[in-house]
């Protein structure tokens, strides 16, 4: 396993500035660090890159803003844990869009436990909530930490049943904008034996698209995700899809075909999710995975010589010309542009920092 | 496909006598016919075989009894269709314990249709019956004949919803002992477009163990069996197991883990049954099977020379000594006894006719 070291205060400020700057998402953050060898060098390069990508001026998070966030977090007992630091949740580190910094309140030791997510409908049935409670209690008793999204319905039932054994709430907004507001007390109860996590600034008001974004953290933390009730096209199904993409086990609880809240879960079962009718189903499926442990990706920064990879206007034009609204892969861009992978990556970075492209899973990109 | 020919009246009487004689089940019937080349020769050999097997006197069905049954059936409009005759249900012919004679009331042409069984709890929920009705209606509309067991609950719902398109009731007792009695009118309604089948004498009162025996006919007739609701250790699960052994598709309808009536079906799904939430699930899975058609087993009677296979007392003793209460295979007996397969089969026939052994699936036998 890779040596894990803590950032200096100075580095943490730089990391925070970089991830809070416009058009820098977790994947771009990783590319920038890999390319420039550190957050400070990346911050220095940002204006130039964004300009070359076609943006008039991309906002860069100031040192003052970052210091203010760090201090506000510290004042509330919230730690900003960086990717690669000893307390960072180990399984989450493996996903390709892992948050560079996690704002964590509560206990860090729960991250070292085997974790399983239990999620489902906000508009859950009494039976669904009862089942979620029993499952969370049994899995908690078996040593699992329970991960969920603090939503009404299934999420809340799963958290409540595992308060004593340890549960993790992953927030879509910042720690000072708990949603739904009625769960402020539940969250306080969670912190005694568990934790609350957010990748957003403390005062970030969660918007609709922050929830699916948050769901990748729920599944990313966990060895498996259990869907208890889920209608067709529900947010929980997004979590299940992300879990599958991340190589996590996907579990689903069956229900009557006449119950619309079982449509999503039955659909997952038809697609090969593991059926759960009792905690043993989860434990049996995860035992070999947890027993095996896992290797952290060894992250060797490429540290290319920045100027050596300066794309020419010609190259940049050719690569931009190949992009369109349909996602295409880096490999295809390299093949079709006949530029080097390093050049293509640099042009994509520029375009991303200029807000002109969107990144998708599997290394795909499209023009916005 | 094998040429199918009708028995003469004389042969039908002999077949009926043979299958109605003590200790002659469908598998023994087949062995006897194969060995002696016909029912008449087998009837002649019965007393001698049973005596050698150690029975004082095994009852043989008399010619008068058989004629009486044939006449009573004819008077009620019931046909006794023999295995291999043109109207015998083609898929049922493929199971190794197919009834030699089927007492059929109603329409024979339904047997040529693709058939699917829908079975489940007698003590069914309203939702379960509603689902069974909808499924039977949709599959009936798609050209399937619906097979079930005329029981209360799921069976009755499936029959009722497919009265117009065609449904088959498989009885555990004789045609004059309809169980449950409250379904006499339902059975009459079934006969208009469908059929009722029994392998038992007309006046046979069904006992507990006749129901699982009957279930092999439900699954044997069908390309697949759908379980709608089934508690743990229910009769419907026996049908599912038999269906699996017969190479039929096993389908199950999911339900809440908190519903005891879903324990059996969820259990089947965990073991690999195909999940059904709509008729399409059944149709999609069966389409390739039905498209493929199937070959009837080509049944070449071995017609061994009876006297040539007379086992010596020594051989008989050695084979009996190898048998015990745990089922063992013909192959093992041949290997361990060092007798020929023909001799071993003959000793087993004798023992069976003497009521001393029991046959199991897969060619296994055990001492009673």
XYZ file of C-alpha atoms in Angstrom:
736
model
C 0.000 0.000 0.000
C 1.107 3.497 -0.826
C 2.652 5.590 1.941
C 0.106 8.142 3.077
C 1.324 11.508 4.250
C -0.449 14.595 5.496
C -0.402 17.835 3.571
C 1.170 20.885 5.120
C -1.246 23.702 6.026
C 0.150 25.598 3.089
C -0.508 22.729 0.667
C -4.031 22.274 2.026
C -4.793 25.938 1.274
C -3.485 25.469 -2.264
C -5.515 22.290 -2.782
C -8.626 24.070 -1.569
C -7.992 27.074 -3.824
C -7.524 24.787 -6.821
C -10.677 22.672 -6.311
C -12.741 25.800 -5.524
C -11.678 27.565 -8.721
C -14.040 27.774 -11.669
C -14.281 24.741 -13.956
C -12.008 22.604 -11.791
C -13.737 19.333 -10.931
C -12.190 16.311 -9.223
C -10.923 14.805 -12.502
C -9.430 18.097 -13.707
C -7.878 18.559 -10.290
C -6.168 15.211 -10.628
C -4.983 15.971 -14.161
C -3.625 19.351 -13.072
C -1.751 17.905 -10.092
C -0.384 15.129 -12.262
C 0.677 17.515 -14.955
C 2.157 20.299 -12.873
C 3.332 18.208 -9.950
C 1.452 20.190 -7.318
C -1.456 22.521 -6.603
C 0.657 25.653 -6.402
C 2.140 25.221 -9.873
C -1.314 24.386 -11.230
C -2.801 27.542 -9.699
C -0.058 29.574 -11.331
C -0.830 28.008 -14.706
C -4.626 28.289 -14.499
C -5.104 31.759 -16.054
C -2.874 30.950 -19.003
C -4.549 27.568 -19.608
C -8.047 28.969 -19.413
C -7.137 31.768 -21.799
C -5.716 29.310 -24.301
C -8.921 27.266 -23.944
C -10.893 30.321 -25.026
C -12.168 31.769 -21.724
C -11.996 35.516 -21.121
C -11.304 35.094 -17.407
C -11.895 32.085 -15.185
C -12.335 32.846 -11.509
C -9.573 31.517 -9.304
C -10.289 31.002 -5.617
C -8.220 33.496 -3.652
C -5.953 32.623 -0.786
C -8.207 34.672 1.516
C -11.330 32.757 0.544
C -9.581 29.459 1.092
C -8.219 30.501 4.469
C -11.666 31.679 5.479
C -13.141 28.283 4.611
C -10.423 26.385 6.467
C -10.909 28.541 9.566
C -14.695 28.320 9.476
C -14.481 24.564 9.184
C -12.011 24.308 12.032
C -14.291 26.464 14.199
C -17.121 23.955 13.671
C -14.913 20.937 14.343
C -14.851 19.983 10.680
C -11.658 18.575 9.181
C -10.677 19.010 5.564
C -9.097 15.677 4.700
C -7.145 15.487 1.458
C -7.035 12.582 -0.979
C -4.092 10.432 0.047
C -3.998 11.516 3.683
C -4.147 8.775 6.337
C -7.761 9.507 7.349
C -9.153 9.721 3.824
C -11.695 6.874 3.306
C -9.596 4.213 1.575
C -12.183 2.852 -0.826
C -13.273 6.316 -1.939
C -9.692 7.013 -2.961
C -10.089 4.419 -5.722
C -12.747 6.197 -7.777
C -11.529 8.347 -10.623
C -13.482 11.408 -9.507
C -12.721 11.160 -5.795
C -13.109 14.539 -4.051
C -9.641 16.074 -3.514
C -10.820 17.387 -0.154
C -13.519 15.996 2.093
C -15.066 18.116 4.830
C -15.600 15.609 7.623
C -17.447 16.110 10.873
C -17.544 13.382 13.498
C -15.350 10.318 13.821
C -12.693 9.461 11.267
C -12.142 5.927 12.533
C -15.396 4.741 10.962
C -13.743 5.019 7.525
C -11.467 2.131 8.388
C -14.492 -0.136 8.912
C -16.147 -2.133 6.141
C -18.848 0.164 4.802
C -22.099 -0.613 3.040
C -24.614 1.897 1.698
C -28.362 1.543 2.203
C -30.412 3.906 0.050
C -33.908 4.148 -1.408
C -37.093 6.126 -1.894
C -37.781 9.261 0.065
C -41.453 8.406 -0.401
C -40.942 4.970 1.154
C -43.571 2.538 2.388
C -43.799 1.584 6.062
C -42.659 -1.917 5.089
C -39.687 -0.531 3.182
C -38.558 1.567 6.137
C -39.039 -1.357 8.494
C -36.918 -3.549 6.257
C -34.219 -0.868 5.915
C -34.109 -0.504 9.713
C -33.744 -4.221 10.290
C -31.077 -4.538 7.632
C -29.075 -1.565 8.950
C -29.317 -2.925 12.496
C -28.151 -6.386 11.455
C -25.324 -5.108 9.257
C -24.299 -2.653 11.969
C -24.259 -5.509 14.453
C -22.059 -7.464 12.068
C -19.467 -4.673 12.119
C -20.456 -2.680 9.050
C -20.651 1.101 8.992
C -23.857 2.193 7.227
C -23.560 4.887 4.555
C -26.562 6.852 3.317
C -27.729 10.231 2.090
C -29.700 11.691 5.048
C -32.829 11.871 2.883
C -36.346 11.200 4.143
C -37.638 7.638 3.969
C -35.200 4.769 3.485
C -32.040 6.835 4.117
C -33.288 8.164 7.451
C -34.474 4.702 8.533
C -31.052 3.227 7.747
C -29.208 5.993 9.632
C -31.515 5.796 12.679
C -31.130 2.048 13.030
C -27.328 2.301 12.994
C -26.742 5.325 15.240
C -25.169 3.144 17.923
C -23.030 1.011 15.650
C -21.911 3.858 13.394
C -23.306 5.495 10.276
C -22.085 8.032 7.713
C -24.254 10.757 6.171
C -23.036 12.051 2.829
C -24.359 15.557 2.244
C -25.253 17.071 -1.123
C -24.702 20.609 0.155
C -22.336 22.127 2.708
C -22.269 21.300 6.415
C -24.124 24.515 7.208
C -26.940 23.777 4.780
C -28.405 20.493 5.999
C -31.121 19.131 3.720
C -33.808 18.361 4.647
C -33.787 20.812 7.545
C -35.897 18.440 9.665
C -32.895 16.099 9.808
C -30.599 18.494 11.683
C -31.177 16.581 14.916
C -30.715 13.214 13.178
C -27.383 14.447 11.856
C -26.314 15.513 15.367
C -27.172 12.010 16.590
C -25.184 10.477 13.728
C -22.026 12.327 14.740
C -21.745 10.599 18.127
C -20.592 7.282 16.642
C -20.391 8.228 12.976
C -19.602 11.019 10.573
C -21.000 13.517 8.082
C -19.162 14.194 4.829
C -19.372 16.926 2.222
C -17.172 17.925 -0.687
C -18.890 21.300 -1.002
C -18.140 24.641 0.709
C -19.740 24.908 4.164
C -22.510 27.231 3.063
C -23.280 25.563 -0.248
C -27.040 25.317 -0.810
C -27.667 21.954 -2.490
C -29.256 22.162 -5.918
C -30.923 19.358 -7.898
C -27.787 18.257 -9.715
C -25.716 18.162 -6.533
C -27.623 15.070 -5.403
C -26.562 12.695 -8.189
C -23.043 14.140 -7.860
C -23.125 13.353 -4.142
C -24.345 9.808 -4.863
C -20.976 8.822 -6.335
C -19.485 9.445 -2.875
C -22.104 7.243 -1.198
C -21.253 4.352 -3.486
C -17.555 5.207 -3.635
C -17.174 4.921 0.142
C -18.882 1.551 0.238
C -18.028 -2.008 -0.698
C -21.638 -2.432 -1.804
C -24.856 -0.500 -2.186
C -28.254 -1.877 -1.132
C -31.338 -0.381 -2.783
C -34.369 -0.932 -0.613
C -37.174 0.712 -2.556
C -36.764 2.626 -5.764
C -39.234 3.721 -8.366
C -38.282 3.774 -12.009
C -35.966 6.713 -12.867
C -35.269 7.536 -9.223
C -32.128 9.038 -7.759
C -31.374 5.773 -6.004
C -31.027 4.117 -9.386
C -28.336 6.650 -10.213
C -26.472 5.542 -7.098
C -26.855 1.936 -8.242
C -25.501 2.771 -11.696
C -22.546 4.647 -10.236
C -21.880 1.753 -7.859
C -21.758 -0.599 -10.819
C -19.394 1.703 -12.721
C -17.168 1.917 -9.672
C -17.033 -1.846 -9.386
C -19.079 -1.926 -6.197
C -21.522 -4.732 -5.494
C -25.102 -3.715 -6.249
C -27.801 -5.226 -4.041
C -31.548 -4.807 -4.353
C -34.529 -5.754 -2.250
C -37.356 -7.394 -4.212
C -40.952 -6.233 -4.073
C -44.327 -6.950 -5.569
C -44.615 -6.161 -9.289
C -47.793 -4.287 -8.373
C -45.844 -1.890 -6.122
C -44.407 1.030 -8.126
C -41.752 1.492 -5.433
C -40.352 -1.910 -6.368
C -40.033 -1.205 -10.093
C -36.507 0.091 -9.808
C -35.269 -2.626 -7.486
C -36.905 -5.444 -9.441
C -35.408 -3.949 -12.587
C -31.940 -4.024 -11.024
C -32.456 -7.640 -9.994
C -33.346 -8.516 -13.586
C -30.076 -6.898 -14.626
C -28.092 -9.006 -12.208
C -28.099 -7.162 -8.886
C -27.796 -9.460 -5.873
C -31.095 -10.104 -4.134
C -31.308 -9.089 -0.500
C -33.965 -10.442 1.809
C -31.749 -10.515 4.905
C -28.397 -9.132 6.095
C -26.735 -12.477 5.431
C -27.162 -11.952 1.692
C -25.019 -8.816 1.905
C -22.480 -10.260 4.308
C -21.983 -13.424 2.247
C -21.453 -11.461 -0.951
C -19.080 -8.908 0.561
C -17.014 -11.255 2.728
C -14.664 -12.342 -0.074
C -14.282 -8.754 -1.310
C -13.456 -7.389 2.123
C -11.211 -10.330 2.871
C -9.228 -9.609 -0.242
C -8.410 -6.032 0.756
C -7.557 -3.738 -2.114
C -4.634 -1.967 -3.629
C -4.636 1.742 -3.802
C -3.827 3.129 -7.188
C -0.193 4.054 -7.178
C -0.238 7.604 -8.263
C 3.015 8.514 -9.948
C 2.711 12.116 -11.062
C 3.813 12.257 -14.659
C 5.406 15.621 -14.133
C 5.698 16.368 -17.782
C 7.769 19.417 -18.607
C 4.950 21.974 -18.972
C 6.462 23.939 -21.809
C 7.437 20.807 -23.702
C 3.749 20.056 -24.096
C 2.610 23.432 -25.245
C 0.093 22.642 -27.997
C 0.386 24.689 -31.153
C -2.670 26.623 -32.329
C -2.900 24.160 -35.177
C -3.022 21.178 -32.870
C -5.509 22.875 -30.569
C -7.747 23.729 -33.508
C -7.625 20.186 -34.833
C -8.554 18.693 -31.452
C -11.383 21.176 -30.847
C -12.676 20.357 -34.305
C -12.930 16.690 -33.409
C -15.074 17.387 -30.353
C -18.838 17.605 -30.408
C -21.839 17.159 -28.166
C -21.485 13.346 -28.172
C -18.942 12.081 -25.641
C -15.750 10.775 -27.210
C -12.684 9.178 -25.692
C -9.168 10.459 -25.199
C -7.882 7.511 -27.230
C -10.027 8.459 -30.188
C -8.890 12.060 -29.964
C -5.256 10.988 -29.909
C -5.752 8.646 -32.844
C -7.735 11.103 -34.956
C -5.714 14.228 -34.139
C -2.343 12.451 -34.479
C -1.171 14.559 -31.513
C 0.550 12.997 -28.505
C -1.592 11.958 -25.523
C 0.142 14.658 -23.464
C -0.854 17.349 -25.970
C -4.441 16.120 -26.168
C -4.713 16.049 -22.378
C -3.366 19.575 -22.189
C -5.855 20.907 -24.749
C -8.677 19.191 -22.870
C -7.485 20.770 -19.636
C -7.475 24.181 -21.252
C -10.940 23.669 -22.668
C -12.251 22.392 -19.371
C -10.826 25.311 -17.444
C -12.476 27.565 -19.984
C -15.772 25.808 -19.227
C -16.094 24.525 -22.780
C -16.127 20.774 -22.239
C -17.811 18.331 -19.925
C -16.167 15.210 -18.520
C -18.097 11.950 -18.346
C -17.294 8.623 -16.753
C -14.826 6.337 -18.484
C -12.601 9.183 -19.637
C -15.118 10.523 -22.149
C -15.490 14.221 -22.936
C -17.947 16.317 -24.930
C -18.326 19.958 -25.869
C -20.736 21.843 -23.607
C -40.247 -36.854 -34.974
C -41.406 -40.334 -34.072
C -44.463 -41.739 -35.799
C -47.342 -41.699 -33.368
C -49.957 -44.428 -33.597
C -53.099 -45.158 -31.638
C -53.433 -48.243 -29.475
C -56.085 -50.834 -30.299
C -58.932 -51.123 -27.768
C -57.388 -54.374 -26.666
C -53.985 -52.795 -26.080
C -55.533 -49.889 -24.172
C -57.201 -52.358 -21.794
C -53.846 -54.084 -21.258
C -52.066 -50.791 -20.647
C -54.719 -49.782 -18.131
C -54.496 -53.140 -16.349
C -50.738 -52.874 -16.129
C -50.600 -49.306 -14.752
C -53.459 -50.048 -12.313
C -51.701 -53.140 -10.872
C -49.977 -52.971 -7.489
C -46.488 -51.470 -7.380
C -46.500 -50.469 -11.050
C -45.701 -46.783 -11.400
C -44.974 -44.875 -14.604
C -41.263 -45.726 -14.564
C -41.864 -49.435 -13.863
C -44.499 -49.420 -16.567
C -41.961 -48.136 -19.040
C -39.332 -50.681 -17.943
C -41.836 -53.515 -18.217
C -42.957 -52.487 -21.696
C -39.354 -52.081 -22.782
C -38.369 -55.431 -21.359
C -41.298 -57.539 -22.449
C -42.168 -55.670 -25.617
C -45.783 -55.037 -24.656
C -48.296 -54.732 -21.838
C -49.822 -58.163 -22.380
C -46.503 -59.990 -21.994
C -45.683 -57.842 -18.956
C -49.016 -58.701 -17.318
C -48.306 -62.374 -17.867
C -44.895 -62.022 -16.228
C -46.033 -59.919 -13.237
C -46.890 -62.703 -10.760
C -43.617 -64.494 -11.350
C -41.547 -61.306 -11.080
C -43.239 -60.168 -7.880
C -42.789 -63.594 -6.351
C -39.086 -63.567 -7.166
C -38.877 -60.089 -5.645
C -40.191 -61.518 -2.401
C -43.887 -60.602 -2.451
C -46.501 -63.170 -1.435
C -49.061 -61.929 -3.959
C -49.214 -58.585 -5.761
C -52.674 -57.561 -6.947
C -53.052 -57.415 -10.707
C -55.817 -55.269 -12.145
C -58.369 -57.591 -13.759
C -59.664 -57.264 -17.279
C -63.139 -56.575 -15.869
C -61.950 -53.713 -13.692
C -60.100 -52.144 -16.602
C -63.089 -52.476 -18.928
C -65.303 -50.949 -16.294
C -62.976 -47.932 -16.026
C -62.776 -47.487 -19.787
C -66.557 -47.624 -20.095
C -67.184 -45.270 -17.196
C -64.726 -42.772 -18.680
C -66.329 -43.021 -22.116
C -69.764 -42.441 -20.573
C -68.532 -39.177 -19.064
C -66.847 -38.035 -22.273
C -63.377 -38.701 -20.909
C -60.710 -40.113 -23.203
C -57.881 -42.330 -22.013
C -54.949 -41.164 -24.113
C -51.861 -43.366 -24.118
C -48.260 -42.202 -24.121
C -47.200 -42.031 -27.753
C -50.664 -41.520 -29.178
C -51.223 -38.497 -31.418
C -53.231 -36.533 -28.824
C -50.838 -37.138 -25.924
C -49.344 -33.787 -24.778
C -46.010 -33.735 -26.601
C -43.876 -32.109 -23.927
C -45.232 -34.382 -21.184
C -44.057 -37.371 -23.217
C -40.461 -36.284 -22.552
C -40.439 -36.741 -18.780
C -39.186 -40.066 -17.514
C -42.238 -40.710 -15.353
C -44.862 -39.611 -17.865
C -48.263 -41.179 -17.110
C -48.815 -44.119 -19.504
C -52.479 -43.155 -19.720
C -54.035 -39.744 -19.250
C -57.756 -39.366 -18.585
C -58.620 -36.210 -20.505
C -61.882 -34.311 -20.483
C -62.394 -31.309 -22.734
C -60.404 -30.264 -25.784
C -57.340 -32.147 -26.923
C -56.184 -29.462 -29.337
C -54.962 -27.273 -26.488
C -52.040 -29.691 -25.969
C -50.572 -28.619 -29.284
C -50.328 -25.029 -28.057
C -47.350 -23.624 -26.164
C -48.193 -24.199 -22.520
C -47.055 -22.388 -19.402
C -47.987 -23.211 -15.819
C -48.991 -20.579 -13.273
C -49.099 -21.881 -9.714
C -48.851 -20.562 -6.173
C -50.292 -20.327 -2.696
C -53.791 -21.446 -1.912
C -53.721 -18.864 0.856
C -52.858 -16.102 -1.619
C -52.988 -12.356 -1.106
C -55.367 -10.165 -3.088
C -52.326 -8.673 -4.835
C -50.990 -12.128 -5.701
C -54.287 -13.179 -7.233
C -54.550 -9.926 -9.131
C -51.064 -10.415 -10.529
C -51.768 -14.050 -11.446
C -54.947 -12.973 -13.260
C -53.175 -10.296 -15.247
C -50.320 -12.602 -16.144
C -52.669 -15.425 -17.221
C -54.707 -12.994 -19.293
C -51.647 -11.558 -21.016
C -50.043 -14.945 -21.672
C -53.396 -16.322 -22.865
C -53.688 -13.365 -25.211
C -50.194 -14.136 -26.502
C -51.287 -17.653 -27.502
C -50.251 -19.634 -24.437
C -52.437 -22.265 -22.817
C -52.360 -21.839 -19.023
C -51.746 -24.935 -16.908
C -52.553 -25.054 -13.208
C -53.792 -27.267 -10.388
C -57.383 -26.079 -9.756
C -56.446 -25.163 -6.178
C -57.809 -22.168 -4.312
C -55.887 -18.903 -4.565
C -53.345 -18.432 -7.337
C -54.345 -21.545 -9.327
C -58.007 -20.542 -9.474
C -57.113 -16.955 -10.408
C -54.913 -18.168 -13.266
C -57.593 -20.543 -14.575
C -60.364 -17.944 -14.335
C -58.398 -15.326 -16.244
C -57.705 -17.752 -19.108
C -61.082 -19.451 -19.511
C -61.613 -17.821 -22.897
C -58.145 -18.374 -24.271
C -57.748 -21.906 -22.944
C -56.547 -23.427 -19.691
C -55.742 -26.920 -18.415
C -56.541 -28.163 -14.904
C -54.399 -31.051 -13.722
C -56.241 -33.021 -11.047
C -54.633 -34.823 -8.111
C -57.574 -37.227 -7.810
C -59.960 -38.792 -10.322
C -62.384 -36.870 -12.522
C -65.265 -37.794 -10.213
C -63.520 -36.492 -7.103
C -62.912 -32.827 -7.845
C -60.934 -31.100 -5.138
C -61.771 -28.618 -3.770
C -65.475 -29.357 -4.301
C -66.236 -25.622 -4.613
C -64.351 -25.631 -7.923
C -66.724 -28.027 -9.720
C -68.289 -25.111 -11.593
C -64.883 -23.586 -12.386
C -63.823 -26.922 -13.860
C -66.972 -27.024 -16.002
C -66.109 -23.537 -17.278
C -62.553 -24.635 -18.024
C -63.734 -27.465 -20.275
C -65.354 -25.133 -22.810
C -62.005 -23.961 -24.258
C -59.623 -26.106 -22.252
C -59.169 -29.473 -20.607
C -58.936 -31.377 -17.332
C -56.374 -34.143 -16.909
C -55.919 -36.940 -14.397
C -53.738 -40.019 -14.315
C -55.802 -41.562 -11.508
C -58.909 -43.775 -11.637
C -62.134 -41.767 -11.985
C -63.188 -42.220 -8.393
C -59.765 -41.757 -6.795
C -60.023 -39.593 -3.693
C -56.888 -37.407 -3.681
C -54.660 -37.882 -0.633
C -51.840 -35.620 0.526
C -49.087 -37.337 -1.438
C -51.100 -37.319 -4.655
C -50.624 -33.548 -4.922
C -46.832 -33.494 -5.298
C -47.172 -36.487 -7.648
C -49.660 -34.509 -9.707
C -47.336 -31.504 -9.772
C -44.878 -33.305 -12.062
C -47.638 -33.359 -14.690
C -48.263 -29.617 -14.321
C -44.590 -28.871 -14.963
C -44.175 -31.701 -17.446
C -46.922 -30.350 -19.710
C -45.408 -26.873 -19.724
C -42.415 -25.151 -21.288
C -42.079 -23.141 -18.077
C -43.606 -22.778 -14.629
C -44.358 -19.412 -13.025
C -44.592 -19.287 -9.223
C -46.629 -16.307 -8.134
C -46.662 -16.595 -4.359
C -45.156 -19.405 -2.382
C -44.284 -19.759 1.264
C -41.258 -21.700 2.338
C -41.761 -25.478 2.057
C -44.954 -25.123 0.018
C -46.294 -27.490 -2.588
C -45.633 -24.915 -5.272
C -41.926 -25.162 -4.526
C -42.156 -28.882 -5.251
C -43.558 -28.009 -8.659
C -40.660 -25.605 -9.181
C -38.129 -28.268 -8.211
C -39.726 -30.817 -10.523
C -39.796 -28.239 -13.308
C -36.064 -27.717 -12.857
C -35.390 -31.451 -12.887
C -37.444 -31.791 -16.040
C -35.455 -29.045 -17.729
C -38.372 -26.615 -17.733
C -37.831 -22.899 -17.218
C -38.593 -21.820 -13.669
C -40.027 -18.331 -13.228
C -40.837 -16.562 -9.985
C -42.578 -13.351 -9.040
C -40.689 -11.249 -6.480
C -42.255 -9.946 -3.304
C -41.381 -8.039 -0.170
C -38.989 -9.853 2.180
C -41.479 -9.013 4.932
C -44.211 -11.019 3.184
C -44.015 -14.709 4.159
C -45.823 -15.574 0.925
C -42.825 -14.290 -0.996
C -40.228 -16.362 0.854
C -40.456 -19.245 -1.554
C -40.445 -17.144 -4.702
C -37.605 -14.881 -3.537
C -35.681 -18.012 -2.587
C -36.134 -19.384 -6.102
C -34.944 -16.094 -7.574
C -31.808 -16.303 -5.442
C -31.232 -19.758 -6.868
C -31.479 -18.483 -10.420
C -35.162 -18.570 -11.350
C -36.133 -15.965 -13.947
C -37.834 -12.929 -12.457
C -41.338 -12.179 -13.706
C -42.925 -8.794 -13.260
C -44.858 -8.889 -16.543
C -45.879 -11.403 -19.223
C -43.056 -10.209 -21.475
C -40.515 -11.727 -19.097
C -42.044 -15.163 -19.691
C -42.555 -14.700 -23.408
C -38.993 -13.483 -23.988
C -37.495 -16.398 -22.072
C -39.659 -19.066 -23.705
C -39.566 -17.770 -27.284
C -36.221 -19.406 -28.146
C -37.242 -22.665 -26.457
C -40.547 -22.853 -28.285
C -38.947 -21.758 -31.524
C -36.480 -24.598 -31.244
C -39.187 -27.267 -31.007
C -38.063 -30.471 -29.380
C -37.248 -34.024 -30.247
C -39.282 -36.745 -28.743
C -37.237 -39.454 -27.135
C -36.967 -42.234 -29.638
C -38.162 -45.176 -27.695
C -36.683 -48.340 -29.093
C -37.936 -51.219 -26.955
C -34.939 -53.312 -25.983
C -36.913 -56.492 -26.168
C -34.363 -58.551 -24.330
C -35.007 -62.253 -24.359
C -36.807 -62.634 -21.017
C -35.396 -66.010 -20.035
C -31.854 -65.021 -20.993
C -31.937 -62.424 -18.226
C -33.198 -64.603 -15.458
C -31.083 -63.548 -12.455
C -29.682 -66.350 -10.333
C -30.504 -66.372 -6.608
C -26.888 -65.495 -6.013
C -27.028 -62.432 -8.225
C -30.352 -61.334 -6.768
C -28.983 -61.675 -3.237
C -25.864 -59.690 -4.073
C -27.874 -56.838 -5.618
C -30.371 -56.729 -2.746
C -27.416 -56.648 -0.350
C -26.099 -53.520 -2.071
C -29.366 -51.638 -1.615
C -30.221 -49.606 1.436
C -32.379 -46.702 2.492
C -30.112 -44.168 0.724
C -30.859 -43.831 -2.991
C -28.212 -45.366 -5.229
C -27.865 -45.478 -8.983
C -28.267 -48.297 -11.470
C -24.701 -47.657 -12.620
C -23.340 -48.156 -9.122
C -25.329 -51.353 -8.701
C -24.008 -52.712 -11.988
C -20.451 -51.816 -11.083
C -20.582 -53.159 -7.538
C -22.586 -56.297 -8.269
C -20.608 -57.141 -11.418
C -23.905 -58.258 -12.965
C -25.054 -57.073 -16.384
C -27.275 -53.955 -16.596
C -30.084 -56.190 -17.895
C -29.847 -58.427 -14.830
C -29.742 -55.505 -12.427
C -32.756 -53.918 -14.107
C -34.641 -57.169 -13.864
C -33.902 -57.584 -10.144
C -35.004 -54.004 -9.549
C -38.221 -54.654 -11.452
C -38.893 -57.722 -9.326
C -38.199 -55.807 -6.113
C -40.355 -52.929 -7.214
C -43.258 -55.156 -8.116
C -42.876 -56.738 -4.689
C -43.172 -53.258 -3.191
C -39.671 -53.434 -1.691
C -37.964 -50.510 -3.417
C -38.743 -46.938 -4.204
C -37.731 -45.133 -7.403
C -36.403 -41.604 -7.256
C -35.601 -39.098 -9.964
C -32.413 -39.548 -11.949
C -32.632 -43.343 -12.024
C -31.943 -43.723 -8.289
C -33.513 -46.451 -6.164
C -33.631 -47.216 -2.440
C -35.055 -49.956 -0.254
C -38.424 -49.082 1.256
